[in-house]
Coordinates of C-alpha atoms and ligand atoms in Angstrom, one line a residue:
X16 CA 8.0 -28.3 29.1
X17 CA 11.2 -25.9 28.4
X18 CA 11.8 -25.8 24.6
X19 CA 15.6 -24.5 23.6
X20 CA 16.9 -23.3 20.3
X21 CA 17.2 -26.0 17.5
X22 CA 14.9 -28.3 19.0
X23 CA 12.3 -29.9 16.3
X24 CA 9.1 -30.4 17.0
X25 CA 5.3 -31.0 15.7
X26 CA 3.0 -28.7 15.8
X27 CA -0.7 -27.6 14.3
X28 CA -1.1 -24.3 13.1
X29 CA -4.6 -22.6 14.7
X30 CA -3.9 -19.1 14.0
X31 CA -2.2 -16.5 11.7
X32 CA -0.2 -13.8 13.2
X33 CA -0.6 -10.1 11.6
X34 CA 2.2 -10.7 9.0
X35 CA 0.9 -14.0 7.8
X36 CA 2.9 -16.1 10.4
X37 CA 1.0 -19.8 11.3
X38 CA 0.9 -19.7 15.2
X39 CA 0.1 -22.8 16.6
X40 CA 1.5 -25.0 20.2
X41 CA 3.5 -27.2 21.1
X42 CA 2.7 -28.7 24.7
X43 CA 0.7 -25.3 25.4
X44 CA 4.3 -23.0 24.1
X45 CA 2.9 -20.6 21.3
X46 CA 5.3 -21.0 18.2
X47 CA 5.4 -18.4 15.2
X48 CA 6.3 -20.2 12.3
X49 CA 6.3 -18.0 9.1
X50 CA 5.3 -19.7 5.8
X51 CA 2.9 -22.1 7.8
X52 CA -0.8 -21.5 7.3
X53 CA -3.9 -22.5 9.1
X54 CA -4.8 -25.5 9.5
X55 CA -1.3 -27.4 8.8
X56 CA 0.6 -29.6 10.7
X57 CA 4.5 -28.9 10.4
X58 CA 7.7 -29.9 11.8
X59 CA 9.5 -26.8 12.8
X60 CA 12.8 -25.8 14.1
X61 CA 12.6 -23.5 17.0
X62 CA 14.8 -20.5 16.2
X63 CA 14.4 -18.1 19.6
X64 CA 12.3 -18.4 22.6
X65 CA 10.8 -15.8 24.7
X66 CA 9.5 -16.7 28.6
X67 CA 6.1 -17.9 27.2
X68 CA 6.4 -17.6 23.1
X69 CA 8.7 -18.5 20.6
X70 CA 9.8 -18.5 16.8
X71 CA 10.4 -21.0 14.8
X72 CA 11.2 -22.3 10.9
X73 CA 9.0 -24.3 8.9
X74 CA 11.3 -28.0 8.3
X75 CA 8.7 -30.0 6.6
X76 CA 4.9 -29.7 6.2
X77 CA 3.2 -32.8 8.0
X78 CA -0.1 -33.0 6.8
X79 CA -1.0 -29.8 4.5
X80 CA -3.8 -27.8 5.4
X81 CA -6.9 -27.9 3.2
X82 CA -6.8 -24.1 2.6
X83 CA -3.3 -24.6 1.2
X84 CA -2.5 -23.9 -2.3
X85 CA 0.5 -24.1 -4.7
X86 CA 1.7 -21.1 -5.2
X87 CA 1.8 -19.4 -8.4
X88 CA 5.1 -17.8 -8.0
X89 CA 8.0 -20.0 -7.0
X90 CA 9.9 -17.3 -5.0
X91 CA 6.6 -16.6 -2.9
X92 CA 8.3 -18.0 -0.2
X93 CA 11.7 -16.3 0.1
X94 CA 10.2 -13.1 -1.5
X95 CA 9.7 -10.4 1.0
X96 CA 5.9 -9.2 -1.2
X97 CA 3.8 -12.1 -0.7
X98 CA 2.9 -13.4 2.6
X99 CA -0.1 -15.4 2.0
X100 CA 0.6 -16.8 -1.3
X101 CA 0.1 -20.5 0.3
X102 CA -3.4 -19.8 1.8
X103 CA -6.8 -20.4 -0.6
X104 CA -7.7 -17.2 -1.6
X105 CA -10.9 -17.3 0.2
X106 CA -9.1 -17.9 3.5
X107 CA -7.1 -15.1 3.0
X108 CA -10.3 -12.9 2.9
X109 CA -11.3 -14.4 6.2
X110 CA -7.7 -13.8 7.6
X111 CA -8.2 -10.3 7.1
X112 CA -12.1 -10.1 8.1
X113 CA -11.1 -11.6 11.4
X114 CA -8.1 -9.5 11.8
X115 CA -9.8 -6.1 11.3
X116 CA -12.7 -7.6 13.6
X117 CA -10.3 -8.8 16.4
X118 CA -8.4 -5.5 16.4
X119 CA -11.5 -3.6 17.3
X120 CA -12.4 -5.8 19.9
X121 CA -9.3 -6.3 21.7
X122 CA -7.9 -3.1 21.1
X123 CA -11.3 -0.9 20.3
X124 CA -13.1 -2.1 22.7
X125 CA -15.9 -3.0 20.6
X126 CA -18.3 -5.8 22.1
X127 CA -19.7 -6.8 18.8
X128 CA -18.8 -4.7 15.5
X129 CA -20.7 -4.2 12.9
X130 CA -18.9 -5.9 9.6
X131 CA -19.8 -6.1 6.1
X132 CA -18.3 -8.8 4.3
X133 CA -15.3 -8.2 3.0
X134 CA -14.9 -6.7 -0.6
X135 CA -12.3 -9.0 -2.3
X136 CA -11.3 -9.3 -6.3
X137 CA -12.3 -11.4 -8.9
X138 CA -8.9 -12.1 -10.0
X139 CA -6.5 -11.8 -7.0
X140 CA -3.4 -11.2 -9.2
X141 CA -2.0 -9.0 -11.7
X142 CA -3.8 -5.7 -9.9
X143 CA -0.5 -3.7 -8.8
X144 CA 0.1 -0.4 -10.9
X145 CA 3.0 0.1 -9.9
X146 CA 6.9 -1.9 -9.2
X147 CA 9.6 -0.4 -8.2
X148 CA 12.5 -3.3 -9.2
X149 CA 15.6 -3.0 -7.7
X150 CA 18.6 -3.5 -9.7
X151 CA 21.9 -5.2 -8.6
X152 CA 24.5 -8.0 -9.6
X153 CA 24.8 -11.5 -8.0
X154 CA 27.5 -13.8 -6.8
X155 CA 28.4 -14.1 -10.4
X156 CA 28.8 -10.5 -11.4
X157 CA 25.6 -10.8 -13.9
X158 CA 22.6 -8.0 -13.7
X159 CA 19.8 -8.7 -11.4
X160 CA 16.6 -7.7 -10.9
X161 CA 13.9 -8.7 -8.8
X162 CA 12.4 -8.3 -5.4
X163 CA 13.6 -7.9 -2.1
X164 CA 14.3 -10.9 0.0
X165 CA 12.0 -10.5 3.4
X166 CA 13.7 -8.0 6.2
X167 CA 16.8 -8.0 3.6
X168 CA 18.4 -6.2 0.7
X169 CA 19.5 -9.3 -1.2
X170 CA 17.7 -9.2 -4.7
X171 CA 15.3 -12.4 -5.5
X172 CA 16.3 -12.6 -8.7
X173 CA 12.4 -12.3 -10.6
X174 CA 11.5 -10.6 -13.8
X175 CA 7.9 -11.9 -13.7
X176 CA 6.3 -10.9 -10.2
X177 CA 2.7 -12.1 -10.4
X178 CA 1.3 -9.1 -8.8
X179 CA 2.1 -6.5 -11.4
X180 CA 1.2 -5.9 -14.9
X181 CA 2.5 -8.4 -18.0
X182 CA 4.4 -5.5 -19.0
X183 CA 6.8 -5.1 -16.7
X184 CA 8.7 -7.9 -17.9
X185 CA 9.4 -6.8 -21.4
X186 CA 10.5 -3.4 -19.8
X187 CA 12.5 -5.3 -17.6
X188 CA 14.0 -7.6 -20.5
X189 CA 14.9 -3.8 -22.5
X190 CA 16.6 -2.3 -19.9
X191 CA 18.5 -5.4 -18.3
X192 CA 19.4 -6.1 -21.9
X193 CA 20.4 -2.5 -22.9
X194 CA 23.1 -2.4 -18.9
X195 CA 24.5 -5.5 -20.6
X196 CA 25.1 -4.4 -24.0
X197 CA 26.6 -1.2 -23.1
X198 CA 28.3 -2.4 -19.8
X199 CA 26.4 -0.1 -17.5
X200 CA 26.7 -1.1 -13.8
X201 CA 23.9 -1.5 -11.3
X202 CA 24.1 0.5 -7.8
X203 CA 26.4 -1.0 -5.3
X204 CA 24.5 0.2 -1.9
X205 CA 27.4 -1.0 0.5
X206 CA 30.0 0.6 -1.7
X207 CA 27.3 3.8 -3.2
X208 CA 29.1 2.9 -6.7
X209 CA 27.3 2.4 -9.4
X210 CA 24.8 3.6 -11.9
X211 CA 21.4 2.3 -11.8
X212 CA 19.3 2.1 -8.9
X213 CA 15.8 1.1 -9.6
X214 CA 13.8 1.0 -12.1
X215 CA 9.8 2.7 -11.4
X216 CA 7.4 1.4 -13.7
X217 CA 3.4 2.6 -13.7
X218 CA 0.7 1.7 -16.0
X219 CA -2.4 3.4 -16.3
X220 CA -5.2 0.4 -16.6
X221 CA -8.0 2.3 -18.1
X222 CA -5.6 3.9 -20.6
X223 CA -3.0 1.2 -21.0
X224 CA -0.8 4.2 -20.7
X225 CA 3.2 3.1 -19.6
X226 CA 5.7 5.6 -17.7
X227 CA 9.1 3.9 -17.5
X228 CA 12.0 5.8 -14.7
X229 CA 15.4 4.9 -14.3
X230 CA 16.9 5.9 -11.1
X231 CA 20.6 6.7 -11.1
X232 CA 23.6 7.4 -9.1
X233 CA 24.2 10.1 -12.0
X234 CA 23.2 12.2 -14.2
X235 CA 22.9 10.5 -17.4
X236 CA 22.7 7.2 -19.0
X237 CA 24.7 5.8 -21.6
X238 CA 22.8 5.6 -24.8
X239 CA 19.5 6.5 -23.8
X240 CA 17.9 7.6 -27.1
X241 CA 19.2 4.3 -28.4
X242 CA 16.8 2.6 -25.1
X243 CA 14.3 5.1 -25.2
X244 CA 13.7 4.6 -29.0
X245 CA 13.2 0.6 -28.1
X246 CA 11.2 1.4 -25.5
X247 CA 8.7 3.5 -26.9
X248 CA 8.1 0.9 -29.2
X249 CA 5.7 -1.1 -26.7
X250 CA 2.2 -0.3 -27.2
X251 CA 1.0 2.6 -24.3
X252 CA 4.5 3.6 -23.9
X253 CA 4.0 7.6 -22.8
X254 CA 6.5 8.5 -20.9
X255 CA 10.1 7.6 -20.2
X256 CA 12.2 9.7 -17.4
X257 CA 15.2 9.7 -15.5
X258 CA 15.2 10.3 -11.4
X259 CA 18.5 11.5 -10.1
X260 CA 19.2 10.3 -6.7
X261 CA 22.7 10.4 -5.5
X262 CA 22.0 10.0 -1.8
X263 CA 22.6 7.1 -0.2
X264 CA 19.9 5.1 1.8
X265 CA 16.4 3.4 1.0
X266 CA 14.8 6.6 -0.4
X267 CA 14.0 5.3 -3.9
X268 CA 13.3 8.4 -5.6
X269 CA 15.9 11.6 -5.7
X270 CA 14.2 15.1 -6.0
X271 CA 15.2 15.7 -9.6
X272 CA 13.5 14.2 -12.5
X273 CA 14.4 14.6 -16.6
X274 CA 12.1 13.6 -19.0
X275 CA 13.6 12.0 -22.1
X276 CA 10.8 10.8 -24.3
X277 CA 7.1 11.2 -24.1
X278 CA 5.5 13.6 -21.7
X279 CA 6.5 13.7 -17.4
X280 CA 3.0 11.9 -16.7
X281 CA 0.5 8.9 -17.5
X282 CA -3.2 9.5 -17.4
X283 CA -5.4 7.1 -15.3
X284 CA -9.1 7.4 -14.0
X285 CA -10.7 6.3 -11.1
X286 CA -14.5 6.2 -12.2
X287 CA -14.9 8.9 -14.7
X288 CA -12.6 11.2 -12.6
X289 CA -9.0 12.2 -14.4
X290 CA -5.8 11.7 -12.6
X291 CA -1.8 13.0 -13.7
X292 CA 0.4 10.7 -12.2
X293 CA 4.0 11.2 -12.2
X294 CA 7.0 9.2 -10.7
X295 CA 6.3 10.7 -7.6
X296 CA 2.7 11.0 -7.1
X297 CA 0.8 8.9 -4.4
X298 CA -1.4 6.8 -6.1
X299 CA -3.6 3.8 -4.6
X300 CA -1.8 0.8 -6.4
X301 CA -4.9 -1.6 -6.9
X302 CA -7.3 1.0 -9.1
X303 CA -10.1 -1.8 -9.5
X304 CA -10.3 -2.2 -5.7
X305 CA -9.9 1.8 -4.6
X306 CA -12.8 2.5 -7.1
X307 CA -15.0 0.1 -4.6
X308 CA -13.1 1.6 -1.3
X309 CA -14.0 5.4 -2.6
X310 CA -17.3 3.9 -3.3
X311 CA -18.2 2.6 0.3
X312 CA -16.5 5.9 1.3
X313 CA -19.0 8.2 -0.3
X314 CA -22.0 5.2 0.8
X315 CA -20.6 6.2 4.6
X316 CA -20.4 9.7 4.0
X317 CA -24.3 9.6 3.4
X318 CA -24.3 13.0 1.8
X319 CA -27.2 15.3 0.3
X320 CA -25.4 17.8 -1.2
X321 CA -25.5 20.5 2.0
X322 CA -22.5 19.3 3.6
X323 CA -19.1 20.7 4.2
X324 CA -16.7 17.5 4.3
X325 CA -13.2 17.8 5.8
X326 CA -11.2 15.2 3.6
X327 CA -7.7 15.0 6.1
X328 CA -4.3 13.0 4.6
X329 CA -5.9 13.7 1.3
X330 CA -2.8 13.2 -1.0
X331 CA -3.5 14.1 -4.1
X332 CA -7.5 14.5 -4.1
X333 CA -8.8 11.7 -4.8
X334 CA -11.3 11.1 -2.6
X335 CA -12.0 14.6 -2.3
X336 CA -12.8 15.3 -5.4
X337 CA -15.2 12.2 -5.8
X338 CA -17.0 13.5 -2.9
X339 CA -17.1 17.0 -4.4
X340 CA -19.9 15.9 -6.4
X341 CA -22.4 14.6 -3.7
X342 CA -21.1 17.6 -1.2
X343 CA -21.7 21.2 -1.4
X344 CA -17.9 22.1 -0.6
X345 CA -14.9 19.8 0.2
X346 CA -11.5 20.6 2.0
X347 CA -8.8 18.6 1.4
X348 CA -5.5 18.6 3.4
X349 CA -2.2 16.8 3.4
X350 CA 1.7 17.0 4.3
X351 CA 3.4 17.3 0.9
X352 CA 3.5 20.0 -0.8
X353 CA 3.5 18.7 -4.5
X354 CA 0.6 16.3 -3.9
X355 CA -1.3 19.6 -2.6
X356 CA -0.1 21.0 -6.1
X357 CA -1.2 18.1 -8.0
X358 CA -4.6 17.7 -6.1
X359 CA -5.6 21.2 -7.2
X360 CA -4.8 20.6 -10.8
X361 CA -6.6 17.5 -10.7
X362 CA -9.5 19.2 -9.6
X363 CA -9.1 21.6 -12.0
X364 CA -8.4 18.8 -14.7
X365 CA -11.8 17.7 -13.6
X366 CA -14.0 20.6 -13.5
X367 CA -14.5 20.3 -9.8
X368 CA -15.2 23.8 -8.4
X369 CA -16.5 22.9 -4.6
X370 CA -13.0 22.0 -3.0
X371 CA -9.9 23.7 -1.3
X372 CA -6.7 21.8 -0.6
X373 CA -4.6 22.8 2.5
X374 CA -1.1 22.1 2.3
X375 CA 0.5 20.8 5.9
X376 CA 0.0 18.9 8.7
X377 CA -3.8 18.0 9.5
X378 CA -2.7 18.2 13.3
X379 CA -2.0 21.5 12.8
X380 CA -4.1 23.0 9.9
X381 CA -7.2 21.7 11.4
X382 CA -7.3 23.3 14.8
X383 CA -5.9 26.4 13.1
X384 CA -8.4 26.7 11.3
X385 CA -11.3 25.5 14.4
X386 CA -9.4 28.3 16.5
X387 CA -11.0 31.1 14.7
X388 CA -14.2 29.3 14.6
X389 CA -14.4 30.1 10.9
X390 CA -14.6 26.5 9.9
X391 CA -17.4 23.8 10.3
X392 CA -17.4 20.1 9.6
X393 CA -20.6 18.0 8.5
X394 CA -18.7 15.2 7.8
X395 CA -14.8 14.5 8.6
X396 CA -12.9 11.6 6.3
X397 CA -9.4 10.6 7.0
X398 CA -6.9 8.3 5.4
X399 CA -4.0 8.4 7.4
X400 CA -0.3 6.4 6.7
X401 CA -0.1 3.0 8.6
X402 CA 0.8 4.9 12.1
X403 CA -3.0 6.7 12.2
X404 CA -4.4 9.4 13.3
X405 CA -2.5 12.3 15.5
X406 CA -3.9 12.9 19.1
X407 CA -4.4 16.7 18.5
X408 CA -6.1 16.0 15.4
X409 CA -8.6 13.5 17.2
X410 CA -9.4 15.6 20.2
X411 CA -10.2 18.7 16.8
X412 CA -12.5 16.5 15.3
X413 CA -14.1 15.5 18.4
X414 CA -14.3 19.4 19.4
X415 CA -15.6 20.3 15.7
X416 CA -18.4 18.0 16.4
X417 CA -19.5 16.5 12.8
X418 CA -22.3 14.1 12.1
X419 CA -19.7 11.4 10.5
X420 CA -16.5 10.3 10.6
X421 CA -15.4 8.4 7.6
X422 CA -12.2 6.5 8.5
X423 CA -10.2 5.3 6.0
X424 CA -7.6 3.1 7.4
X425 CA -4.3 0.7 6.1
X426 CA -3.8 -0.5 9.2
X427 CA -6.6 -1.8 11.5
X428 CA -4.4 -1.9 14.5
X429 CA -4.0 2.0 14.7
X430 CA -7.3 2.3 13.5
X431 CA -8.8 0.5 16.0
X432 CA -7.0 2.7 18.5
X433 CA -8.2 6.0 17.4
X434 CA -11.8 4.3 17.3
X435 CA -11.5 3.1 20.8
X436 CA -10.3 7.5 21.0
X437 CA -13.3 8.7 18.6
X438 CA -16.2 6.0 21.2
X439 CA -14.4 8.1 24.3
X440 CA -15.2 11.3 22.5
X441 CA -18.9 10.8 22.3
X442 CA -19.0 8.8 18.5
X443 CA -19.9 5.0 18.2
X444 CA -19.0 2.6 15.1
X445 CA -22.0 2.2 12.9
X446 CA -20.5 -0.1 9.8
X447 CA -17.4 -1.4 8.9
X448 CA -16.2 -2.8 5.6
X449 CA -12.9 -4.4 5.2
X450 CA -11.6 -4.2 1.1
X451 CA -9.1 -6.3 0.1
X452 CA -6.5 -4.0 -2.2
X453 CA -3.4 -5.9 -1.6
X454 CA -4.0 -9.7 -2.5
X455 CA -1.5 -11.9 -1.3
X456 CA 0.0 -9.9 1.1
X457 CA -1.0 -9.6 4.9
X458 CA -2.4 -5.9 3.9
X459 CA -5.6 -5.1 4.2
X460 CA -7.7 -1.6 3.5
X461 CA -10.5 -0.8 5.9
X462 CA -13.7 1.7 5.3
X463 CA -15.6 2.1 8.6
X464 CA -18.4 4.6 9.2
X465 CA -18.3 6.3 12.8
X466 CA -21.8 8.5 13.6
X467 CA -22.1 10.8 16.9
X468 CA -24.4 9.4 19.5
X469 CA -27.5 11.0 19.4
X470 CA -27.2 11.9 23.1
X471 CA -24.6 14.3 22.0
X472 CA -26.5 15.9 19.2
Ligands
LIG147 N1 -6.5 9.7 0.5 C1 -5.4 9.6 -0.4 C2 -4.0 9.4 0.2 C3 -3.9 8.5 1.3 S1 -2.3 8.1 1.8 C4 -5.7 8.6 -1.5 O1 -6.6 7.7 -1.3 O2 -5.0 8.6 -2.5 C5 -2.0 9.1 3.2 C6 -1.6 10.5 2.9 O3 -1.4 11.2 4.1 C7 -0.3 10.6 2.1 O4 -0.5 11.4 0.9 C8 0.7 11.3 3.1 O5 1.6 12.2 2.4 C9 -0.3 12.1 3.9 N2 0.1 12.5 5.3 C10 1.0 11.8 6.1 N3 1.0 12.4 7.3 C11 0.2 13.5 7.3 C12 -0.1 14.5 8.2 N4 0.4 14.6 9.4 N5 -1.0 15.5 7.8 C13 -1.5 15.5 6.5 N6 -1.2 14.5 5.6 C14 -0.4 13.6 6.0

């Protein structure tokens, strides 16, 4: 049957697409339909077609699926953070099981892989360290903050996002408060007029320690001592700054940053290992779950204490310097320069004396340093962004030859395809074990062990 745009029809969701989409079909035509989960029957609206898929808009939920839930936030639906806010938080863990499994299948190549259960939280909510509100004004001229709409800039107006801490609606409250008082205005993007930009808030969970920055299209803000003295007022406040960022675009933070009250960093600790975090430091969002993803990491790492460990995309050492311990030396590298910085001061914070941080490309640094054959890999671990692992720095590894390879992926899709690249090289899947940092969301971390065959030993 030929479906055409605007056409209604019935249809039974069976599936859920990687960005939490219901797929289901209608007289054998596959429909996406976002905000549908498995297991519903909806009436949809078909929006675009393709030659043999289409898209189309939840109208009215038939019969409801028994995985579906109420959701907790009432803008989970038009809010561009939440994808799976509507699925049973036990379904959602199965959604991503099957995802990451799937992936390496169809796109690894794996016949049957070898998963853990997944490692999900106790409490699905309130684990984000960090939020980054955008600041605005609506239709009526009055201060907004909130989330992005999905795909969109248009502010969801939302002080209390269900994902991050209590807190951040109090600092929220201050500041929104203070703009109205004193008649500061919120960033325009279209016209790049404006004051305030974002506001960055992170919270250190094992110290309760707050770090408040206020991005502006300036220099200064009116009457800060007046907001900073408020502010510091909430118990754990330690550090209040102000990011410069002038440019225009979706880069949230500008490259200078003035500290007005406290000190330029909050303290937090993953296990009994120290970390500085600043505005701009990479730090895993969901500390209760990367504490059980470093965890499996070191399990797959299965070291004695002889080993040399390459730790690629290492930010700002993290996991480097919790394998330090187990490992007789670790090397660290990563792109940017200040987490390289901040890496070797944590280690030093630390007392970790077993590990070297490289700063630049791990495509480049790593067969630099293979060249001169001076370096030697027991076990590699990488952590790439969403888009994986380079080519060159595969066909290194491979070359370098270690026991292990401990991939730490965001992104199973890329991951399975440098898996499917590491199996060509010689190296076969042993374990993997999905970890489920990002509740809610379609996001999903992945630890998988990767051993040599023992024909190539
Ligand atoms: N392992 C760290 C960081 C993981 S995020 C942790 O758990 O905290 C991925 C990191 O890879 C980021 O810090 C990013 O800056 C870095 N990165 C991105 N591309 C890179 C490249 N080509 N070479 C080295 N590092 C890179």
């Amino acid at each position: 049957m030929e479906f055409c745009k605007n056409q209604v029809v019935a249809v039974t969701i069976e599936d859920m697409g990687k960005d939490g989409e219901g797929i289901g079909k209608a007289d054998g035509f596959t429909l996406f339909i976002k905000d549908a989960v498995i297991g519903d029957t909806v009436q949809a609206r078909i929006m675009k077609t393709k030659n043999n898929y289409g898209y189309a808009r939840l109208t009215e939920i038939l019969t409801p699926s028994s995985h579906r839930v109420e959701p907790r936030c009432p803008f989970a639906r038009q809010c561009g953070g939440c994808q799976l806010q509507a699925l049973a938080y036990p379904q959602q863990l199965a959604f991503k099981e099957n995802m990451v499994r799937r992936n390496l299948e169809h796109i690894g190549g794996m016949q049957e892989v070898p998963m853990e259960p997944i490692i999900g939280m106790e409490e699905p909510f309130h684990y984000r360290n960090k939020a980054q509100f955008p600041i605005g004004l609506d239709k009526n001229g009055c201060i907004v903050t909130g989330f992005y709409a999905g795909r969109t800039h248009q502010i969801i107006p939302n002080r209390e996002c269900y994902l991050g801490v209590p807190q951040n609606r109090q600092i929220l409250d201050i500041v929104i408060h203070h703009m109205e008082k004193y008649h500061i205005a919120p960033y325009d993007e279209a016209r790049g007029k404006g004051l305030v930009r974002h506001l960055l808030i992170r919270y250190g969970f094992r110290t309760g320690e707050l770090l408040v920055c206020l991005i502006l299209n300036g220099k200064s803000f009116p009457h800060i001592e007046e907001l900073a003295e408020t502010l510091s007022r909430l118990p754990g406040m330690a550090s209040i700054m102000l990011n410069i960022n002038k440019r225009r675009g979706n880069t949230i933070l500008g490259e200078q940053t003035v500290l007005v009250w406290g000190k330029p960093y909050i303290t937090d600790y993953i296990q009994d290992l120290q970390f500085r975090i600043s505005p701009q430091s990479f730090f895993q969002v969901n500390p209760q779950q990367t504490e059980k993803m470093y965890a499996k990491a070191l399990e797959y790492a299965n070291l004695t204490g002889k080993e040399t460990v390459w730790d690629l995309y290492c930010g700002i050492g993290t996991i480097s310097l919790f394998l330090a311990r187990a490992a007789k030396k670790v090397c660290g590298v990563e792109i940017v320069p200040q987490a390289v910085k901040d890496a070797k001061r944590n280690a030093e914070l630390n007392g970790v004396k077993n590990v070297e941080f490289f700063a630049g490309k791990a495509e480049e640094i790593l067969p630099e340093k293979c060249q001169g054959g001076q370096v030697h890999a027991d076990v590699v671990v990488v952590d790439p962004p969403r888009k994986g692992c380079d080519k060159k720095l595969l066909d290194t590894v491979v070359r370098m030859g270690p026991q292990r390879v401990v991939y730490v992926s965001c992104d199973s899709a890329t991951l399975a395809r440098d898996v499917k690249y590491l199996r060509e090289g010689g190296y076969e899947v042993e374990k993997v074990c999905p970890i489920d940092n990002f509740p809610m969301t379609c996001h999903t971390e992945c630890v998988v062990s990767i051993q040599k065959n023992s024909a190539n030993i």
